[in-house]
């Protein structure tokens, strides 16, 4: 089945390392919010059970998730509970088999169709048409959970059905207007389809229900920057820097400082960029990249000795395999300051690092 390539490209471009927010809370949860098949699927190679068309596969699944129970004694609830265990075990093919058994016992149960559709998103043996049919059937049977419409939006997007994808995520928001992940997904869809103005409105709505969370400001700032609305983008980045930090794989605040400094530099406001970096260094004085960035700003201002000092600090703090770029920058600073000897040493060392093999031979 197609992975959700549209949203992967967009979200990685917006944030690099994305995280999602728990519905209605101020905490980051990397397993909730705007979940997509491609994000969940990037978990490495997993062992999968054989396809659902095989009776042998069905027997294996029953033995694994419902051991010691005769099939004639099993009820729909047993199969659905077992399917949840399969999903928790990342065995989506097994979950599809179990849900199919539940449906055979209760063909009018919307929960069974929803759970099978959800499992099909990552199943090796299903395609988008089957997933779509299950989710639409669940809704036709009056399944009123916003998650069904959220998943529908992802499936429609994978099939390049823009209008249906937007309509589905809008319906999900109508059902659950406090789920912040839905606003993130809707903004991502609008931006992916080239409608940045509507994406901005989605971020505005997200900010409205989560005014103290940094992520919507961060993403809106990047969107505004892409729209050349630089002053508004700077305000959003500054807001992120002022808000309390949240638990996340990537620091929203540190990223915002860097984005803010980079945009100020792009606008030729190098002294303001240095002030932003100074503020960031007050919070994290061990971040080697911040010293490199400030060194770059001093180079723009032709304050070469300050640039050399910052590059040196960055080199001393940085891992050895990341020093090449900073050595080249310091070499240019030495050259600009008239110190050709030290410049030559830095350029040679940078070249040595660049030519080193990525891995030592076994």
C-alpha positions as a Markdown table, in Angstrom:
| # | Residue | x | y | z |
|---|---|---|---|---|
| 1 | Unk | 0.0 | 0.0 | 0.0 |
| 2 | Unk | 1.2 | 3.5 | -0.7 |
| 3 | Unk | 2.9 | 5.3 | 2.2 |
| 4 | Unk | 1.8 | 8.8 | 3.0 |
| 5 | Unk | 4.6 | 10.5 | 1.0 |
| 6 | Unk | 3.0 | 13.9 | 0.8 |
| 7 | Unk | 2.9 | 14.5 | 4.5 |
| 8 | Unk | 6.3 | 13.0 | 5.2 |
| 9 | Unk | 7.9 | 15.5 | 2.8 |
| 10 | Unk | 6.0 | 18.4 | 4.2 |
| 11 | Unk | 6.5 | 17.6 | 7.9 |
| 12 | Unk | 10.2 | 16.8 | 7.5 |
| 13 | Unk | 10.6 | 20.1 | 5.7 |
| 14 | Unk | 8.7 | 22.0 | 8.3 |
| 15 | Unk | 10.4 | 20.6 | 11.4 |
| 16 | Unk | 13.0 | 18.1 | 10.5 |
| 17 | Unk | 12.2 | 16.0 | 13.5 |
| 18 | Unk | 8.6 | 16.2 | 14.2 |
| 19 | Unk | 6.7 | 15.4 | 17.2 |
| 20 | Unk | 2.9 | 15.3 | 17.8 |
| 21 | Unk | 0.9 | 16.6 | 20.7 |
| 22 | Unk | -1.5 | 14.8 | 22.9 |
| 23 | Unk | -5.1 | 15.7 | 22.3 |
| 24 | Unk | -6.1 | 18.5 | 24.6 |
| 25 | Unk | -2.9 | 18.6 | 26.6 |
| 26 | Unk | 0.3 | 20.5 | 26.7 |
| 27 | Unk | 2.6 | 17.5 | 26.4 |
| 28 | Unk | 4.3 | 16.1 | 23.4 |
| 29 | Unk | 3.4 | 12.5 | 22.4 |
| 30 | Unk | 5.3 | 11.1 | 19.5 |
| 31 | Unk | 2.7 | 8.4 | 19.1 |
| 32 | Unk | -0.4 | 10.5 | 18.8 |
| 33 | Unk | -1.8 | 13.4 | 16.9 |
| 34 | Unk | -1.4 | 13.4 | 13.2 |
| 35 | Unk | -0.2 | 9.8 | 12.8 |
| 36 | Unk | 0.6 | 8.8 | 9.3 |
| 37 | Unk | 1.2 | 5.4 | 7.8 |
| 38 | Unk | 4.6 | 6.3 | 6.6 |
| 39 | Unk | 5.8 | 7.7 | 10.0 |
| 40 | Unk | 4.6 | 4.6 | 11.8 |
| 41 | Unk | 6.0 | 2.4 | 9.1 |
| 42 | Unk | 9.5 | 3.8 | 9.4 |
| 43 | Unk | 10.3 | 1.4 | 12.3 |
| 44 | Unk | 12.8 | -0.8 | 10.5 |
| 45 | Unk | 12.3 | -4.3 | 9.3 |
| 46 | Unk | 9.7 | -6.1 | 11.3 |
| 47 | Unk | 8.8 | -9.8 | 11.3 |
| 48 | Unk | 5.4 | -10.2 | 9.7 |
| 49 | Unk | 3.0 | -13.1 | 9.7 |
| 50 | Unk | 2.0 | -14.7 | 6.4 |
| 51 | Unk | -1.0 | -13.4 | 4.4 |
| 52 | Unk | -4.6 | -13.6 | 5.5 |
| 53 | Unk | -5.6 | -15.7 | 2.6 |
| 54 | Unk | -3.9 | -18.8 | 4.1 |
| 55 | Unk | -5.6 | -21.1 | 6.5 |
| 56 | Unk | -2.2 | -21.9 | 7.9 |
| 57 | Unk | -1.7 | -18.2 | 8.6 |
| 58 | Unk | -5.0 | -18.0 | 10.4 |
| 59 | Unk | -4.1 | -21.0 | 12.6 |
| 60 | Unk | -0.8 | -19.4 | 13.5 |
| 61 | Unk | -2.5 | -16.1 | 14.4 |
| 62 | Unk | -5.1 | -17.9 | 16.6 |
| 63 | Unk | -2.4 | -20.0 | 18.3 |
| 64 | Unk | -0.3 | -16.8 | 19.0 |
| 65 | Unk | -3.0 | -14.5 | 20.3 |
| 66 | Unk | -5.8 | -16.8 | 21.5 |
| 67 | Unk | -3.8 | -19.9 | 22.6 |
| 68 | Unk | -5.6 | -22.9 | 24.0 |
| 69 | Unk | -9.1 | -21.7 | 23.0 |
| 70 | Unk | -11.2 | -23.6 | 20.5 |
| 71 | Unk | -12.5 | -21.4 | 17.6 |
| 72 | Unk | -16.0 | -22.5 | 18.3 |
| 73 | Unk | -15.9 | -20.9 | 21.8 |
| 74 | Unk | -14.6 | -17.6 | 20.6 |
| 75 | Unk | -16.8 | -14.5 | 20.5 |
| 76 | Unk | -16.4 | -11.2 | 18.5 |
| 77 | Unk | -15.0 | -9.4 | 21.6 |
| 78 | Unk | -12.3 | -12.1 | 22.0 |
| 79 | Unk | -11.1 | -11.5 | 18.4 |
| 80 | Unk | -11.2 | -7.7 | 18.8 |
| 81 | Unk | -9.2 | -7.9 | 22.0 |
| 82 | Unk | -6.7 | -10.2 | 20.3 |
| 83 | Unk | -6.4 | -7.8 | 17.4 |
| 84 | Unk | -5.5 | -5.0 | 19.8 |
| 85 | Unk | -2.7 | -7.2 | 21.2 |
| 86 | Unk | -1.5 | -7.9 | 17.6 |
| 87 | Unk | -1.4 | -4.1 | 16.8 |
| 88 | Unk | 0.5 | -3.5 | 20.0 |
| 89 | Unk | 3.0 | -6.1 | 18.8 |
| 90 | Unk | 3.2 | -4.3 | 15.4 |
| 91 | Unk | 1.7 | -7.4 | 13.8 |
| 92 | Unk | -0.8 | -5.6 | 11.5 |
| 93 | Unk | -1.4 | -8.6 | 9.2 |
| 94 | Unk | -2.4 | -10.7 | 12.2 |
| 95 | Unk | -4.7 | -8.0 | 13.4 |
| 96 | Unk | -6.4 | -7.9 | 10.0 |
| 97 | Unk | -7.0 | -11.7 | 10.3 |
| 98 | Unk | -8.4 | -11.4 | 13.8 |
| 99 | Unk | -10.7 | -8.5 | 12.8 |
| 100 | Unk | -12.0 | -10.4 | 9.8 |
| 101 | Unk | -13.0 | -13.3 | 12.2 |
| 102 | Unk | -14.8 | -10.7 | 14.4 |
| 103 | Unk | -16.6 | -9.4 | 11.4 |
| 104 | Unk | -17.7 | -12.8 | 10.3 |
| 105 | Unk | -19.5 | -13.2 | 13.7 |
| 106 | Unk | -20.8 | -9.6 | 13.8 |
| 107 | Unk | -21.1 | -8.1 | 10.3 |
| 108 | Unk | -22.8 | -5.0 | 11.5 |
| 109 | Unk | -20.3 | -4.0 | 14.2 |
| 110 | Unk | -18.7 | -0.7 | 13.1 |
| 111 | Unk | -15.8 | -1.1 | 15.6 |
| 112 | Unk | -14.7 | -4.3 | 13.9 |
| 113 | Unk | -14.6 | -2.6 | 10.5 |
| 114 | Unk | -12.7 | 0.4 | 12.0 |
| 115 | Unk | -10.1 | -1.7 | 13.7 |
| 116 | Unk | -9.6 | -3.8 | 10.5 |
| 117 | Unk | -9.2 | -0.6 | 8.5 |
| 118 | Unk | -6.8 | 0.8 | 11.0 |
| 119 | Unk | -4.7 | -2.4 | 10.9 |
| 120 | Unk | -4.8 | -2.4 | 7.1 |
| 121 | Unk | -2.9 | 0.9 | 7.0 |
| 122 | Unk | 0.3 | -0.9 | 7.8 |
| 123 | Unk | -0.6 | -4.4 | 6.7 |
| 124 | Unk | 1.6 | -6.1 | 4.1 |
| 125 | Unk | -1.4 | -7.8 | 2.6 |
| 126 | Unk | -3.8 | -4.9 | 2.2 |
| 127 | Unk | -4.1 | -2.0 | -0.2 |
| 128 | Unk | -5.7 | 1.5 | 0.0 |
| 129 | Unk | -8.9 | 0.3 | -1.6 |
| 130 | Unk | -9.5 | -2.3 | 1.1 |
| 131 | Unk | -8.6 | 0.2 | 3.9 |
| 132 | Unk | -10.9 | 2.8 | 2.4 |
| 133 | Unk | -13.8 | 0.3 | 2.2 |
| 134 | Unk | -13.4 | -0.7 | 5.8 |
| 135 | Unk | -13.3 | 2.8 | 7.2 |
| 136 | Unk | -16.2 | 3.9 | 5.0 |
| 137 | Unk | -18.2 | 0.9 | 6.1 |
| 138 | Unk | -17.4 | 1.7 | 9.8 |
| 139 | Unk | -18.7 | 5.3 | 9.3 |
| 140 | Unk | -21.8 | 4.0 | 7.4 |
| 141 | Unk | -22.5 | 1.9 | 10.4 |
| 142 | Unk | -22.5 | 5.0 | 12.5 |
| 143 | Unk | -18.9 | 4.9 | 13.9 |
| 144 | Unk | -18.6 | 8.4 | 15.3 |
| 145 | Unk | -15.0 | 8.5 | 16.4 |
| 146 | Unk | -12.8 | 11.3 | 14.9 |
| 147 | Unk | -10.0 | 8.8 | 14.4 |
| 148 | Unk | -12.0 | 7.1 | 11.6 |
| 149 | Unk | -12.1 | 10.4 | 9.6 |
| 150 | Unk | -8.5 | 11.2 | 10.4 |
| 151 | Unk | -7.4 | 7.8 | 8.9 |
| 152 | Unk | -9.8 | 8.4 | 6.0 |
| 153 | Unk | -8.0 | 11.7 | 5.3 |
| 154 | Unk | -4.7 | 9.9 | 5.2 |
| 155 | Unk | -6.0 | 7.2 | 2.8 |
| 156 | Unk | -7.6 | 9.8 | 0.5 |
| 157 | Unk | -4.4 | 11.7 | 0.5 |
| 158 | Unk | -2.4 | 8.6 | -0.5 |
| 159 | Unk | -4.8 | 8.3 | -3.4 |
| 160 | Unk | -4.4 | 12.0 | -4.4 |
| 161 | Unk | -8.0 | 12.7 | -3.6 |
| 162 | Unk | -7.5 | 16.2 | -2.2 |
| 163 | Unk | -11.1 | 17.4 | -1.6 |
| 164 | Unk | -12.1 | 14.2 | 0.1 |
| 165 | Unk | -8.9 | 14.3 | 2.3 |
| 166 | Unk | -9.7 | 17.8 | 3.4 |
| 167 | Unk | -13.4 | 17.1 | 4.0 |
| 168 | Unk | -12.5 | 14.1 | 6.1 |
| 169 | Unk | -10.1 | 15.9 | 8.4 |
| 170 | Unk | -12.5 | 18.7 | 8.7 |
| 171 | Unk | -15.2 | 16.2 | 9.8 |
| 172 | Unk | -12.7 | 14.8 | 12.3 |
| 173 | Unk | -12.2 | 18.3 | 13.8 |
| 174 | Unk | -16.0 | 18.8 | 13.9 |
| 175 | Unk | -16.3 | 15.7 | 16.0 |
| 176 | Unk | -13.3 | 16.4 | 18.2 |
| 177 | Unk | -12.4 | 20.1 | 18.1 |
| 178 | Unk | -9.8 | 19.9 | 20.9 |
| 179 | Unk | -7.6 | 17.3 | 19.3 |
| 180 | Unk | -4.6 | 19.4 | 18.3 |
| 181 | Unk | -3.1 | 16.7 | 16.1 |
| 182 | Unk | -6.0 | 17.1 | 13.7 |
| 183 | Unk | -5.2 | 20.8 | 13.2 |
| 184 | Unk | -1.6 | 19.8 | 12.5 |
| 185 | Unk | -2.7 | 17.3 | 9.9 |
| 186 | Unk | -5.1 | 19.6 | 8.2 |
| 187 | Unk | -2.4 | 22.4 | 8.0 |
| 188 | Unk | 0.0 | 19.8 | 6.6 |
| 189 | Unk | -2.5 | 18.8 | 3.9 |
| 190 | Unk | -3.3 | 22.3 | 2.9 |
| 191 | Unk | 0.3 | 23.2 | 2.7 |
| 192 | Unk | 1.1 | 20.1 | 0.7 |
| 193 | Unk | -1.6 | 21.0 | -1.7 |
| 194 | Unk | -0.1 | 24.5 | -2.1 |
| 195 | Unk | -2.8 | 26.4 | -0.1 |
| 196 | Unk | -0.6 | 28.1 | 2.4 |
| 197 | Unk | -3.2 | 30.7 | 3.3 |
| 198 | Unk | -5.6 | 28.0 | 4.5 |
| 199 | Unk | -2.7 | 26.2 | 6.2 |
| 200 | Unk | -2.1 | 29.4 | 8.1 |
| 201 | Unk | -5.7 | 29.5 | 9.3 |
| 202 | Unk | -5.3 | 25.9 | 10.5 |
| 203 | Unk | -2.2 | 26.9 | 12.5 |
| 204 | Unk | -4.1 | 29.9 | 13.9 |
| 205 | Unk | -6.9 | 27.6 | 15.0 |
| 206 | Unk | -4.3 | 25.3 | 16.6 |
| 207 | Unk | -2.7 | 28.2 | 18.5 |
| 208 | Unk | -6.2 | 29.2 | 19.6 |
| 209 | Unk | -6.8 | 25.9 | 21.5 |
| 210 | Unk | -3.1 | 25.4 | 22.6 |
| 211 | Unk | -1.8 | 29.0 | 23.2 |
| 212 | Unk | 1.0 | 27.9 | 25.5 |
| 213 | Unk | 2.4 | 25.1 | 23.4 |
| 214 | Unk | 5.4 | 26.0 | 21.2 |
| 215 | Unk | 5.0 | 23.6 | 18.3 |
| 216 | Unk | 2.1 | 25.4 | 16.4 |
| 217 | Unk | 4.1 | 28.7 | 16.7 |
| 218 | Unk | 7.2 | 27.0 | 15.4 |
| 219 | Unk | 5.4 | 25.4 | 12.4 |
| 220 | Unk | 3.4 | 28.6 | 11.7 |
| 221 | Unk | 6.6 | 30.6 | 11.8 |
| 222 | Unk | 8.2 | 28.3 | 9.2 |
| 223 | Unk | 5.1 | 28.5 | 7.0 |
| 224 | Unk | 5.1 | 32.3 | 7.3 |
| 225 | Unk | 8.8 | 32.5 | 6.4 |
| 226 | Unk | 8.1 | 30.4 | 3.3 |
| 227 | Unk | 5.4 | 33.0 | 2.4 |
| 228 | Unk | 8.0 | 35.8 | 2.8 |
| 229 | Unk | 6.1 | 37.2 | 5.8 |
| 230 | Unk | 9.3 | 37.6 | 7.7 |
| 231 | Unk | 8.2 | 39.9 | 10.5 |
| 232 | Unk | 5.3 | 37.6 | 11.4 |
| 233 | Unk | 7.6 | 34.6 | 11.3 |
| 234 | Unk | 10.1 | 36.3 | 13.6 |
| 235 | Unk | 7.3 | 37.0 | 16.1 |
| 236 | Unk | 6.4 | 33.3 | 16.1 |
| 237 | Unk | 10.0 | 32.2 | 16.6 |
| 238 | Unk | 10.3 | 34.7 | 19.4 |
| 239 | Unk | 7.2 | 33.4 | 21.0 |
| 240 | Unk | 8.6 | 29.8 | 21.0 |
| 241 | Unk | 11.7 | 31.1 | 22.7 |
| 242 | Unk | 9.6 | 32.7 | 25.5 |
| 243 | Unk | 7.3 | 29.7 | 26.1 |
| 244 | Unk | 8.2 | 26.9 | 28.6 |
| 245 | Unk | 10.0 | 24.0 | 27.0 |
| 246 | Unk | 8.2 | 20.7 | 26.5 |
| 247 | Unk | 9.5 | 17.2 | 26.5 |
| 248 | Unk | 10.5 | 16.5 | 22.9 |
| 249 | Unk | 13.2 | 14.7 | 20.9 |
| 250 | Unk | 14.2 | 18.0 | 19.5 |
| 251 | Unk | 14.2 | 21.2 | 21.6 |
| 252 | Unk | 11.6 | 23.6 | 20.2 |
| 253 | Unk | 13.2 | 26.5 | 21.9 |
| 254 | Unk | 16.7 | 25.8 | 20.6 |
| 255 | Unk | 15.4 | 25.3 | 17.1 |
| 256 | Unk | 13.5 | 28.5 | 17.3 |
| 257 | Unk | 16.6 | 30.4 | 18.4 |
| 258 | Unk | 18.5 | 29.0 | 15.4 |
| 259 | Unk | 15.6 | 29.7 | 13.0 |
| 260 | Unk | 15.2 | 33.2 | 14.3 |
| 261 | Unk | 19.0 | 33.9 | 14.1 |
| 262 | Unk | 19.1 | 32.5 | 10.6 |
| 263 | Unk | 16.2 | 34.6 | 9.3 |
| 264 | Unk | 17.7 | 37.8 | 10.9 |
| 265 | Unk | 21.0 | 37.0 | 9.2 |
| 266 | Unk | 19.1 | 36.5 | 5.9 |
| 267 | Unk | 17.6 | 39.9 | 6.3 |
| 268 | Unk | 21.0 | 41.4 | 6.9 |
| 269 | Unk | 20.3 | 42.1 | 10.6 |
| 270 | Unk | 23.5 | 40.5 | 11.8 |
| 271 | Unk | 23.7 | 42.3 | 15.1 |
| 272 | Unk | 20.2 | 41.2 | 16.0 |
| 273 | Unk | 21.1 | 37.7 | 15.0 |
| 274 | Unk | 24.0 | 37.8 | 17.4 |
| 275 | Unk | 21.7 | 39.0 | 20.1 |
| 276 | Unk | 19.4 | 36.1 | 19.5 |
| 277 | Unk | 22.3 | 33.6 | 19.6 |
| 278 | Unk | 23.6 | 35.2 | 22.8 |
| 279 | Unk | 20.2 | 34.6 | 24.4 |
| 280 | Unk | 20.3 | 31.0 | 23.3 |
| 281 | Unk | 23.8 | 30.6 | 24.7 |
| 282 | Unk | 22.7 | 31.8 | 28.1 |
| 283 | Unk | 20.4 | 28.8 | 28.1 |
| 284 | Unk | 22.8 | 26.3 | 26.6 |
| 285 | Unk | 26.4 | 27.3 | 26.6 |
| 286 | Unk | 27.6 | 23.9 | 25.5 |
| 287 | Unk | 25.9 | 23.9 | 22.1 |
| 288 | Unk | 28.8 | 24.0 | 19.5 |
| 289 | Unk | 26.5 | 24.9 | 16.6 |
| 290 | Unk | 25.5 | 28.2 | 18.3 |
| 291 | Unk | 29.1 | 29.2 | 18.5 |
| 292 | Unk | 29.5 | 28.4 | 14.8 |
| 293 | Unk | 26.4 | 30.4 | 13.9 |
| 294 | Unk | 27.6 | 33.4 | 15.9 |
| 295 | Unk | 31.0 | 33.0 | 14.3 |
| 296 | Unk | 29.3 | 33.2 | 10.9 |
| 297 | Unk | 27.6 | 36.5 | 11.9 |
| 298 | Unk | 30.9 | 38.0 | 13.1 |
| 299 | Unk | 32.3 | 37.1 | 9.7 |
| 300 | Unk | 29.5 | 39.1 | 8.0 |
| 301 | Unk | 30.5 | 42.0 | 10.2 |
| 302 | Unk | 34.2 | 41.5 | 9.4 |
| 303 | Unk | 35.0 | 41.0 | 13.1 |
| 304 | Unk | 37.4 | 38.2 | 12.3 |
| 305 | Unk | 39.0 | 37.8 | 15.7 |
| 306 | Unk | 35.6 | 37.3 | 17.4 |
| 307 | Unk | 34.7 | 34.9 | 14.6 |
| 308 | Unk | 37.9 | 32.9 | 15.2 |
| 309 | Unk | 37.2 | 32.7 | 18.9 |
| 310 | Unk | 33.7 | 31.4 | 18.3 |
| 311 | Unk | 34.9 | 28.9 | 15.7 |
| 312 | Unk | 37.6 | 27.6 | 18.0 |
| 313 | Unk | 35.0 | 27.1 | 20.8 |
| 314 | Unk | 32.8 | 25.3 | 18.4 |
| 315 | Unk | 35.6 | 23.0 | 17.3 |
| 316 | Unk | 36.5 | 22.2 | 20.9 |
| 317 | Unk | 32.9 | 21.3 | 21.7 |
| 318 | Unk | 32.0 | 19.5 | 18.6 |
| 319 | Unk | 32.5 | 15.7 | 17.9 |
| 320 | Unk | 35.5 | 15.0 | 15.7 |
| 321 | Unk | 33.4 | 13.9 | 12.7 |
| 322 | Unk | 31.5 | 17.2 | 12.6 |
| 323 | Unk | 34.5 | 19.6 | 12.7 |
| 324 | Unk | 35.2 | 19.8 | 9.0 |
| 325 | Unk | 32.8 | 22.6 | 8.3 |
| 326 | Unk | 33.9 | 24.7 | 11.2 |
| 327 | Unk | 37.6 | 24.2 | 10.4 |
| 328 | Unk | 36.9 | 25.5 | 6.9 |
| 329 | Unk | 35.1 | 28.5 | 8.3 |
| 330 | Unk | 37.9 | 29.2 | 10.8 |
| 331 | Unk | 40.4 | 28.9 | 8.0 |
| 332 | Unk | 38.6 | 31.6 | 6.0 |
| 333 | Unk | 38.5 | 33.8 | 9.1 |
| 334 | Unk | 42.3 | 33.3 | 9.6 |
| 335 | Unk | 42.8 | 34.1 | 5.9 |
| 336 | Unk | 40.7 | 37.2 | 6.1 |
| 337 | Unk | 42.6 | 38.3 | 9.2 |
| 338 | Unk | 45.9 | 37.8 | 7.3 |
| 339 | Unk | 47.1 | 34.7 | 9.1 |
| 340 | Unk | 47.9 | 32.4 | 6.1 |
| 341 | Unk | 49.8 | 29.9 | 8.1 |
| 342 | Unk | 46.9 | 29.0 | 10.5 |
| 343 | Unk | 44.5 | 29.3 | 7.6 |
| 344 | Unk | 46.5 | 26.7 | 5.7 |
| 345 | Unk | 46.5 | 24.3 | 8.7 |
| 346 | Unk | 42.8 | 24.5 | 9.1 |
| 347 | Unk | 42.2 | 23.9 | 5.4 |
| 348 | Unk | 44.5 | 20.9 | 5.4 |
| 349 | Unk | 42.8 | 19.4 | 8.5 |
| 350 | Unk | 39.4 | 20.0 | 7.0 |
| 351 | Unk | 40.5 | 18.2 | 3.8 |
| 352 | Unk | 41.8 | 15.3 | 5.8 |
| 353 | Unk | 38.5 | 14.9 | 7.6 |
| 354 | Unk | 36.6 | 15.2 | 4.3 |
| 355 | Unk | 38.7 | 12.4 | 2.8 |
| 356 | Unk | 38.5 | 10.1 | 5.7 |
| 357 | Unk | 36.4 | 7.0 | 5.1 |
| 358 | Unk | 33.0 | 7.0 | 6.8 |
| 359 | Unk | 33.7 | 3.7 | 8.4 |
| 360 | Unk | 36.8 | 1.8 | 9.2 |
| 361 | Unk | 37.2 | -1.3 | 7.2 |
| 362 | Unk | 36.6 | -4.5 | 9.0 |
